[in-house]
Every structure is written in C-alpha cells, then in structure tokens.
Short mmCIF file of C-alpha atoms in Angstrom, two decimals:
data_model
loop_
_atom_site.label_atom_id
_atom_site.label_comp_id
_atom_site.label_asym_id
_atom_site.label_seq_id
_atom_site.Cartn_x
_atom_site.Cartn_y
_atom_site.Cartn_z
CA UNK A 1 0.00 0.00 0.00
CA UNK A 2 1.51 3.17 -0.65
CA UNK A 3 2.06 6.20 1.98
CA UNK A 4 1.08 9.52 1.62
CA UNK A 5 3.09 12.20 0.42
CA UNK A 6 2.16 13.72 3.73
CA UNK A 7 3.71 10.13 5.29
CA UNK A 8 6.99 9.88 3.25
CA UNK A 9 7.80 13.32 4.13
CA UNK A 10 7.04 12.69 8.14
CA UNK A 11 9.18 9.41 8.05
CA UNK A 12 11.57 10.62 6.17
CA UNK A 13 12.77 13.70 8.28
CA UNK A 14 12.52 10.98 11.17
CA UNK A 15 14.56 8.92 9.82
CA UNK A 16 17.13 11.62 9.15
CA UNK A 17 16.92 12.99 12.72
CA UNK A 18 17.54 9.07 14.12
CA UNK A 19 20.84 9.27 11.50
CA UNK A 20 21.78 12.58 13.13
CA UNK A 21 21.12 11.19 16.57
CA UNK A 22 23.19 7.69 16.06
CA UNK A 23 26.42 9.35 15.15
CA UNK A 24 26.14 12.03 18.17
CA UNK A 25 24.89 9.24 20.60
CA UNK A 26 27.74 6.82 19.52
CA UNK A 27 30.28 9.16 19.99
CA UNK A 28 28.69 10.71 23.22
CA UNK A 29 28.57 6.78 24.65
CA UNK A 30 31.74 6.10 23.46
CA UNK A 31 33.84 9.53 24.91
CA UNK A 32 31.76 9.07 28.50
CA UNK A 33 32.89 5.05 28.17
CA UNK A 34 36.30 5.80 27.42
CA UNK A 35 35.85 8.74 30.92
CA UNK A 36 34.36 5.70 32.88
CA UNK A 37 37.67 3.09 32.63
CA UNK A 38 36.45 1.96 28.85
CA UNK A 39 40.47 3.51 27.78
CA UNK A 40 41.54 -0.37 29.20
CA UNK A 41 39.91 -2.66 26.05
CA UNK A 42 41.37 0.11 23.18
CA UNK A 43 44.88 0.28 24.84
CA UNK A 44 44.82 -3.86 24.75
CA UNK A 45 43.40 -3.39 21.34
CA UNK A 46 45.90 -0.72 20.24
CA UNK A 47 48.81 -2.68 21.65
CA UNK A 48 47.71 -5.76 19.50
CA UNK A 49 47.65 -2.91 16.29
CA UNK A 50 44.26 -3.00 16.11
CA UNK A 51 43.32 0.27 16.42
CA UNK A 52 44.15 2.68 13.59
CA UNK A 53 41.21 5.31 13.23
CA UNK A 54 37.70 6.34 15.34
CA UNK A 55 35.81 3.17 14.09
CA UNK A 56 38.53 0.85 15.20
CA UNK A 57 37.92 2.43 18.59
CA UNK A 58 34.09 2.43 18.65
CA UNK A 59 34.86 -1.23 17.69
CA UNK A 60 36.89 -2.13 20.28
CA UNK A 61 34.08 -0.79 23.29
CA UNK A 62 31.08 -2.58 21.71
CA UNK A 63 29.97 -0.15 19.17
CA UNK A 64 29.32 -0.06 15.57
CA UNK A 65 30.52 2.67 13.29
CA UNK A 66 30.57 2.07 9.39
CA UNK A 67 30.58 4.48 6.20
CA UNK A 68 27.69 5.40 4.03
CA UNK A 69 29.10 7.73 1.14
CA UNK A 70 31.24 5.83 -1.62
CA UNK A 71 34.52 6.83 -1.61
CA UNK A 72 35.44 5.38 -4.73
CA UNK A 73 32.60 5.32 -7.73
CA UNK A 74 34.88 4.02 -10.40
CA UNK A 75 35.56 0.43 -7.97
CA UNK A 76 32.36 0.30 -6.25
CA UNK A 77 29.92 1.32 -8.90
CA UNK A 78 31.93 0.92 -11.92
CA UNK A 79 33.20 2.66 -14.80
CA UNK A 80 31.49 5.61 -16.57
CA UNK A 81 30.22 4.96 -20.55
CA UNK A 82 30.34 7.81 -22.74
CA UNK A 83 28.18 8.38 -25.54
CA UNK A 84 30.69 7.18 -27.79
CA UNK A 85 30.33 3.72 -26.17
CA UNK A 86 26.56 3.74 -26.48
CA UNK A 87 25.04 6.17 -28.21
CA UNK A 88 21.60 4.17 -28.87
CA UNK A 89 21.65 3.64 -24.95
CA UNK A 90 21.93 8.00 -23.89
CA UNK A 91 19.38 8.25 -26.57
CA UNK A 92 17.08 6.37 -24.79
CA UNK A 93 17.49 7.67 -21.68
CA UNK A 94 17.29 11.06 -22.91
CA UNK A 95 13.95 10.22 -24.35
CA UNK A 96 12.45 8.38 -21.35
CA UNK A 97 13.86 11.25 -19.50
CA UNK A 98 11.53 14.05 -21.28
CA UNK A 99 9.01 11.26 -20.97
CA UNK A 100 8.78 11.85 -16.99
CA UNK A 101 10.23 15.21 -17.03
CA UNK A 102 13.37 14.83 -15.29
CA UNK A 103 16.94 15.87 -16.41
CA UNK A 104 18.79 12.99 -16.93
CA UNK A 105 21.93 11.85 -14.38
CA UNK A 106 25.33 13.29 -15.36
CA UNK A 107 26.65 9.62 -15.45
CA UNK A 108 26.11 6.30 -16.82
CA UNK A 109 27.61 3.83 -15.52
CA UNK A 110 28.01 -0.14 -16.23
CA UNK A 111 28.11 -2.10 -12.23
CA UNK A 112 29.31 -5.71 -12.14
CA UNK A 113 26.08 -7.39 -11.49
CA UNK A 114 22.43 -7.71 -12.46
CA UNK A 115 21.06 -4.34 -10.96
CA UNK A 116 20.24 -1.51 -11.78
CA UNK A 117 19.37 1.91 -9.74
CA UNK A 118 19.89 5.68 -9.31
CA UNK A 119 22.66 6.71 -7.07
CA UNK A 120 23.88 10.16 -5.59
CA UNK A 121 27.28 10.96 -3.86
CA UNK A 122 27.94 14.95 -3.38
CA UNK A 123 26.63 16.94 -5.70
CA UNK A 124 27.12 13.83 -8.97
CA UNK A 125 24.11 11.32 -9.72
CA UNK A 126 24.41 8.27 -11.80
CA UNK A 127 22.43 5.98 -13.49
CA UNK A 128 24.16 2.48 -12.97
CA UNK A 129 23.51 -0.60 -15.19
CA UNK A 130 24.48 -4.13 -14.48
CA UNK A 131 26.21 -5.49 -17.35
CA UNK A 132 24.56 -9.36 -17.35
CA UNK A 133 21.12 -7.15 -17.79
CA UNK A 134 22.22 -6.31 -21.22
CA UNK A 135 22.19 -10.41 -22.19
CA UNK A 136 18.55 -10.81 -20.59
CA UNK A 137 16.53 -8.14 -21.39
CA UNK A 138 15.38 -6.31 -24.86
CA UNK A 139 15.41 -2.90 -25.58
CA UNK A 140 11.80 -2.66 -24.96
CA UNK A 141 12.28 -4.32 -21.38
CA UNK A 142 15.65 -2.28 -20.44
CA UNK A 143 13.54 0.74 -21.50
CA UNK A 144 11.22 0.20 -18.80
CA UNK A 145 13.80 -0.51 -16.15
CA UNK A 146 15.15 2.79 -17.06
CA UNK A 147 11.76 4.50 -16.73
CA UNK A 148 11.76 2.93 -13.42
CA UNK A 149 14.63 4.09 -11.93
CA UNK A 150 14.88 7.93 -13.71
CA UNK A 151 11.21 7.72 -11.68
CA UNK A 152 13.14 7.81 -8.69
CA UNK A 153 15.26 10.76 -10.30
CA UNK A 154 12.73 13.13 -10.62
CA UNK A 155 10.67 11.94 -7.72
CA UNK A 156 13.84 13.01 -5.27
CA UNK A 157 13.90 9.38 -4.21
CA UNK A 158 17.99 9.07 -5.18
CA UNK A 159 18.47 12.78 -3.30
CA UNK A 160 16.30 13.38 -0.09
CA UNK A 161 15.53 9.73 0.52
CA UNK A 162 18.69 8.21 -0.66
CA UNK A 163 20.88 8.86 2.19
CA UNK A 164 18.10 7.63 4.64
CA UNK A 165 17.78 4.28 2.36
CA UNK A 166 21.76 4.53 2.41
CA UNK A 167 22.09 4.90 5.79
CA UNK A 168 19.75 1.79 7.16
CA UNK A 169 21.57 -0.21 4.52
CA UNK A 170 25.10 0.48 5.69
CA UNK A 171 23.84 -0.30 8.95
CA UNK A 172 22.65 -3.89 8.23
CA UNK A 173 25.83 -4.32 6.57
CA UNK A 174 27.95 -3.52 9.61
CA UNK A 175 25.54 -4.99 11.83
CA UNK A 176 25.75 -8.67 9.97
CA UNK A 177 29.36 -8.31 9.59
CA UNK A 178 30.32 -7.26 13.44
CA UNK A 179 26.55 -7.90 15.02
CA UNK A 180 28.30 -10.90 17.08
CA UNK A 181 30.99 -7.85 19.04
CA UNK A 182 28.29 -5.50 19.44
CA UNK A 183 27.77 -5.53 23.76
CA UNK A 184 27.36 -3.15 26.22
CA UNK A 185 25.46 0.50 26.06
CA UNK A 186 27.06 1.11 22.35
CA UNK A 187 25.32 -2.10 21.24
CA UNK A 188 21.59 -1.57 22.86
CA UNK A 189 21.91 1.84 21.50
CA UNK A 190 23.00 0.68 17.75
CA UNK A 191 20.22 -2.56 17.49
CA UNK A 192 17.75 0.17 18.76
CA UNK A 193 18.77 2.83 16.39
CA UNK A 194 18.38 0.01 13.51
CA UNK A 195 15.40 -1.46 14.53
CA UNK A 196 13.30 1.90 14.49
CA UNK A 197 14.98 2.85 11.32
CA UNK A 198 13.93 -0.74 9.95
CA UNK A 199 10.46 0.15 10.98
CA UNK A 200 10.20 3.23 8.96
CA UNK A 201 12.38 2.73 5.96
CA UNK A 202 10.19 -0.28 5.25
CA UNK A 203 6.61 1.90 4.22
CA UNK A 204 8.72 4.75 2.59
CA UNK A 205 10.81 2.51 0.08
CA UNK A 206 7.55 0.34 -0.94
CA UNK A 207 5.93 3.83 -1.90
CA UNK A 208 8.63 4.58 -4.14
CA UNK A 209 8.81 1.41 -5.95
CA UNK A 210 5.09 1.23 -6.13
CA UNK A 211 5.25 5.10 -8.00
CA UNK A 212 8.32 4.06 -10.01
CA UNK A 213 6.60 1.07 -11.62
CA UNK A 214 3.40 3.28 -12.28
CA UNK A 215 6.06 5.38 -14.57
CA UNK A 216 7.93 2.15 -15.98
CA UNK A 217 4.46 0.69 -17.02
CA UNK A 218 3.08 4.22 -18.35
CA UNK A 219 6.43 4.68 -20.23
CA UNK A 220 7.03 1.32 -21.84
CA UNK A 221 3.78 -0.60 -21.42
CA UNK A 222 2.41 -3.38 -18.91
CA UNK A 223 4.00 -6.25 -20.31
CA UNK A 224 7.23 -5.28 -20.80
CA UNK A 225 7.79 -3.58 -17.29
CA UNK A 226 5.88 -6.85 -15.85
CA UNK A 227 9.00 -8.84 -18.31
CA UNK A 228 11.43 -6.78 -17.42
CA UNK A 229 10.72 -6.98 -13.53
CA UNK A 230 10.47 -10.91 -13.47
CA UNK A 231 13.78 -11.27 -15.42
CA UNK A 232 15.51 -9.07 -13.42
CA UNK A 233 13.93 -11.07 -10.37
CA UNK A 234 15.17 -14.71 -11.97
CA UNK A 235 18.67 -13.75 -13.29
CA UNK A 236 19.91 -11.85 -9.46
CA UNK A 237 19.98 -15.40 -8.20
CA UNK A 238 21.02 -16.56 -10.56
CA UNK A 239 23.84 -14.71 -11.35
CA UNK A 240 25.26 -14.99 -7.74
CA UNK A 241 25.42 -18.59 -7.53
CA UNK A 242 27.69 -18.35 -11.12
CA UNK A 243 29.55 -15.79 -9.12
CA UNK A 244 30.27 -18.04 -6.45
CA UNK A 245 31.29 -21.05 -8.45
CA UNK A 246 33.15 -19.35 -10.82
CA UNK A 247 36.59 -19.71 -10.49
CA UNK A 248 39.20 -17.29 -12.77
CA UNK A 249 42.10 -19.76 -12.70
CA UNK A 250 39.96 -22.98 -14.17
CA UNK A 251 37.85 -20.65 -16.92
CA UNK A 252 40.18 -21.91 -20.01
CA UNK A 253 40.17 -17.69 -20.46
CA UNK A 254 37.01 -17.03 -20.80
CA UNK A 255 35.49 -14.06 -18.38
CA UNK A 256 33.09 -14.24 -15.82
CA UNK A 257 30.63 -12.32 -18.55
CA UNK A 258 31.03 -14.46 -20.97
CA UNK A 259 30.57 -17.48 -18.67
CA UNK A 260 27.46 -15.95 -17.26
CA UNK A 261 26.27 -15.43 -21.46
CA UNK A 262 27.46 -18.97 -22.37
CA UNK A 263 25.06 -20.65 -19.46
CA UNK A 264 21.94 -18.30 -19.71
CA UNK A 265 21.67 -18.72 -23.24
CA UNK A 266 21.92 -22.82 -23.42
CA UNK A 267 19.29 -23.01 -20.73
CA UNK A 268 16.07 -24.75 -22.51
CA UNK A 269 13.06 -22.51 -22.86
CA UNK A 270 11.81 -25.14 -20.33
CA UNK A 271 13.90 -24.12 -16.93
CA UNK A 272 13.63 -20.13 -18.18
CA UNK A 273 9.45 -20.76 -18.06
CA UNK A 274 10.21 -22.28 -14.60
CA UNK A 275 12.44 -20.31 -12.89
CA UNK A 276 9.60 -17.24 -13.38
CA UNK A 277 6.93 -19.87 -12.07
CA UNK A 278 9.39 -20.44 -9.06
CA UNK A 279 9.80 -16.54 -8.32
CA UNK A 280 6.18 -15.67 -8.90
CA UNK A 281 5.33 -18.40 -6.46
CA UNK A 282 7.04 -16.75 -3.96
CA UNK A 283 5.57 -14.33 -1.95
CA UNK A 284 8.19 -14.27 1.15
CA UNK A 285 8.82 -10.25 1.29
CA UNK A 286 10.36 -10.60 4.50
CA UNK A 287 14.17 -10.67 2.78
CA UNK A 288 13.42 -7.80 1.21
CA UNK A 289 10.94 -5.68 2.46
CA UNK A 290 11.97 -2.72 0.89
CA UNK A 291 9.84 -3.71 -2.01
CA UNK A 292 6.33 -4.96 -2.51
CA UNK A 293 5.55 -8.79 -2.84
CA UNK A 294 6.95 -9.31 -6.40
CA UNK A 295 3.65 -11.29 -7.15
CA UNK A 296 1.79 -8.27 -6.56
CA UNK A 297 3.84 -5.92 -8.27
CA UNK A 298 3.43 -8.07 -11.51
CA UNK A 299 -0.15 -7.95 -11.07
CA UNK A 300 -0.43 -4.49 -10.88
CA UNK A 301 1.82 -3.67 -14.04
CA UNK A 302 0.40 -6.28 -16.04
CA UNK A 303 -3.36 -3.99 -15.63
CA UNK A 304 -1.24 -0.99 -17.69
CA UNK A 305 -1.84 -1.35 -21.62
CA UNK A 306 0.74 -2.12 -24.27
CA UNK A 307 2.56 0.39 -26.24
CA UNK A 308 3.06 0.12 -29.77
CA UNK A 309 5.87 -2.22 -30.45
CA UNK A 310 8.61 -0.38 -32.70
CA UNK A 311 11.28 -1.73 -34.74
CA UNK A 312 14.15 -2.87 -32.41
CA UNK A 313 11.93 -3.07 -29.37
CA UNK A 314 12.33 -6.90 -29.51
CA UNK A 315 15.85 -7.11 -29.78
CA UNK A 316 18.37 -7.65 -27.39
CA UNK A 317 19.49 -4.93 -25.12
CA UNK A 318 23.40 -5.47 -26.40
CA UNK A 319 22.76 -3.64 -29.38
CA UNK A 320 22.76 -0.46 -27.06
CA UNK A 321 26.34 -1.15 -26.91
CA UNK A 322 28.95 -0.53 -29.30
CA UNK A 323 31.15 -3.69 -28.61
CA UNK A 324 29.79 -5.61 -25.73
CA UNK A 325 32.65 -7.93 -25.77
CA UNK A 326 35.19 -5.58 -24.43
CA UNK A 327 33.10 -4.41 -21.84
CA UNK A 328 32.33 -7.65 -20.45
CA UNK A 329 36.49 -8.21 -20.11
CA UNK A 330 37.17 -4.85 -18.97
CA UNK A 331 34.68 -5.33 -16.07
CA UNK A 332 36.05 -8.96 -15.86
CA UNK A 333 39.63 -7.36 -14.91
CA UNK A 334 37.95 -4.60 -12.66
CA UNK A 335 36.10 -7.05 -10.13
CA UNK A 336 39.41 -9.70 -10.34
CA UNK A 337 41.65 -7.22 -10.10
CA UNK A 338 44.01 -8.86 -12.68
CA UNK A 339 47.64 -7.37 -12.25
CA UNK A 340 49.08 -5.18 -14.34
CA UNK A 341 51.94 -6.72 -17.23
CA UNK A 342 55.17 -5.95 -16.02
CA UNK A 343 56.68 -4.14 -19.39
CA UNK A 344 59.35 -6.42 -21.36
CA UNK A 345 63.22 -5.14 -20.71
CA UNK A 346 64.97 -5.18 -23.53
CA UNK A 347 68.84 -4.61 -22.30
CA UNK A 348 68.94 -3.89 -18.65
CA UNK A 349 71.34 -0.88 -17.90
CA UNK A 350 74.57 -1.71 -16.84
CA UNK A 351 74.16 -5.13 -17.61
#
C-alpha cells in the first residue's frame, strides 16, 4: 500500500533525525565510556595494532561505526560509458527522461552485477547498469527498467531519501558483519537505532517502488515492465550462484561475462518458463521488504496497456552497446583485479 506524500515526508525527516542522533549518541557513549575506565579494552586493542582510526575504537568498546558515502565510484559502482560507447543507450534515456520530465543523471555507468538503480554521492548522480542485464533483457524491457529508476530521479527518491535508504543499509551491513561484538550500552543503542529505522524505511521505500513502476508501465507498457521486472527477479539469483562457483584460474580464459552469457543462453526454454513460475510463487517479502511482494507488483503492471511495439523493441538490449565484448572483459579485470603486465626489458642498464 503506498504512503502519503504527507507520510513519506514525516518518516523521512525521522529517519534523518535518528541518522543525526546515532552518530552524536555513539560518539557521546563512546567519549563518557572511554571517561568511565572503557580507555583499558582500546589500549589492549591498540597494543595488538588494532586500532588505527575512530571506528577501530568504537569497535573495540562494543559499538558499531561504518561508512555510508562511496569513496570510490569508479571500484564500487563501476566505470562511466560515454556516448561514444553507447550512443543508442543516452538516446534512450534522454527520451524516457523528457518522458517523466526529469533531467537525466550526469553519469552512466556499467556495475558488475544484475542491478540496476539511481545513485547520488555529493553533488554527482548516476544511473548504474548491471552489465549481465544487457544479455537478458530487450530494448523494450531495459527501456522500462530505465523509466523505473529515472522515476526515482525526478521523484527526489535518489536525493532526499537516498541517504536515509543509504544509511539503514550500511547499517545492516555492519551490523551482519560485526553484530556478534556489538555488547554493552554502544550495542543496545546501535540494534535500537536500527530497529526503528527498519520500521520506517520499510513503508517509505515500498511507496517509491510502487510510483516508479506506475512510470515504468506508463512509459514502456504493462508487459514489458511486468518482463522486465520478473527477469531481473530470476537472473539476481542466478547470477550470484555463477559468481560463487566461478573460479578465474579454471575458466580456459574465458570471463566471468562471458561465462554468465554462455550458461543463460543454453538453458532450454523449459527451466527459463520455470524459474519465473518459481519466483512468482514466492511471496516471502520478509528478505526484502523494501519492495512490494513481487507477485503483486506483476499484477499491478500487467493492468497498464501495451505500447506500440517499434522496430528494435524486440531485440536484445546489447545492441545499445557498441562492442559488448570488451566491456564484459574490462569489467572482468575490474572485479578480479588482474595485475598489471610488467613491461618487457629489452637490455637492462649496466648489464
């Protein structure tokens, strides 16, 4: 069900206020622990060289203190595309962008796996795209993921609400990661501060997708969004078990891309028809309740008409791409960090 615009604006200034009150409680707690005898635990800690900046510290007396803003867009998101790399794809966006009437994001970027999303960092917003996406979907389909997510764009969803979404994500990160050394005043005071954000993200987030595939369905049609959103929804799971089993050094050479490619398209038409069966079936929204049962968001999509079909519509999303070959090894070497070639030495000096 989705909030109120009166709602997402109430729970989203409280969930910025909690945000504001975590970092200034942690570091409150941890100063007046540190006053009370708490100095004994981060000297032992230090001593062992395990203390090398504030986090380490909060660490050390029970707390939990993490980063939300990416440092580093180029490893963690992945690299930018220019137009010259895709032409076909900015034109799209560009269109579906004066579709919804939003300017589009200063960046496009290609990310390692099957997402795709709006992102903001300081004053830059991107539009990321998974690269396996570009195997699975056709233009008409990746069209209407893109409607989706330059919906969020011009709704504010990847500015104002962002960081709050950011921030509650970050935290479950930290909090599975280092959940079991949490103790202590710091830990009450970081499961509480989660829990209540948990609570509120939850309504806000489901709003926004519900409004985003309203656009996606208006822009490219029922079907296709409804296509789009249950491929995305088969290939994520997909895709990470092939991540996990994949192993560089036994490939023969070939990437992780073109390993993914090679499997997805020798699957029989069979197992494609039901893997969709499986994740319609499922209606757990408990691991992800950020978005609506995906049963029910297919429902609702599917009651949108169909556009027009156009030439290309049908084909497959790679022909946005100039060469999608190179891309898939250039992001093969990004996420394996392959080292550099050493360059040959002719005749050493002094030799």
């Amino acid at each position: 069900m989705a909030v109120g615009g009166l709602g997402l604006a109430w729970r989203n200034l409280v969930l910025r206020l909690i945000e504001r009150m975590y970092w200034c409680g942690t570091c409150f707690l941890s100063l007046g622990i540190l006053a009370c005898g708490g100095f004994v635990p981060v000297v032992r800690a230090w001593l062992r060289n395990q203390i090398n900046e504030w986090p380490d510290v909060v660490a050390s007396l029970g707390g939990l203190w993490f980063r939300v803003e990416t440092l580093d867009p180029d490893s963690d998101l992945g690299p930018v595309l220019g137009r010259v790399d895709a032409p076909q794809l900015f034109a799209t966006i560009e269109a579906v962008g004066r579709r919804l009437g939003v300017k589009p994001p200063g960046q496009v970027r290609l990310t390692y796996l099957p997402c795709c999303g709006v992102v903001a960092w300081g004053r830059s917003r991107a539009l990321i795209i998974g690269l396996p996406l570009f195997r699975v979907l056709t233009q008409c389909e990746l069209r209407a993921v893109i409607a989706h997510e330059l919906a969020h764009l011009a709704r504010g969803d990847a500015t104002r609400a962002a960081r709050s979404a950011r921030f509650v994500e970050a935290m479950e990160l930290a909090f599975e990661r280092e959940g079991h050394r949490l103790r202590g005043p710091l830990g009450v005071w970081a499961r509480f501060c989660l829990d209540e954000c948990s609570r509120l993200i939850e309504p806000v987030a489901r709003s926004q997708e519900t409004r985003a595939d309203r656009s996606s369905a208006l822009v490219a049609g029922g079907s296709a969004a409804s296509s789009a959103l249950v491929k995305v929804a088969v290939v994520q799971p997909l895709f990470r078990e092939l991540l996990e089993a994949y192993d560089p050094s036994k490939a023969d050479g070939q990437n992780l891309y073109a390993f993914f490619r090679a499997f997805w398209y020798r699957l029989p038409s069979e197992v494609h028809s039901a893997m969709r069966l499986s994740v319609l079936a499922r209606r757990d929204h408990h691991s992800d309740p950020a978005h609506p049962p995906l049963p029910d968001r297919v429902a609702a999509l599917q009651s949108y008409p169909d556009r027009a079909v156009h030439n290309g519509d049908l084909q497959p999303a790679t022909t946005f791409l100039g060469d999608p070959e190179i891309f898939e090894q250039m992001l093969h070497n990004r996420l394996f960090a392959l080292p550099a070639v050493e360059p040959s030495i002719f005749h050493r000096a002094c030799s």
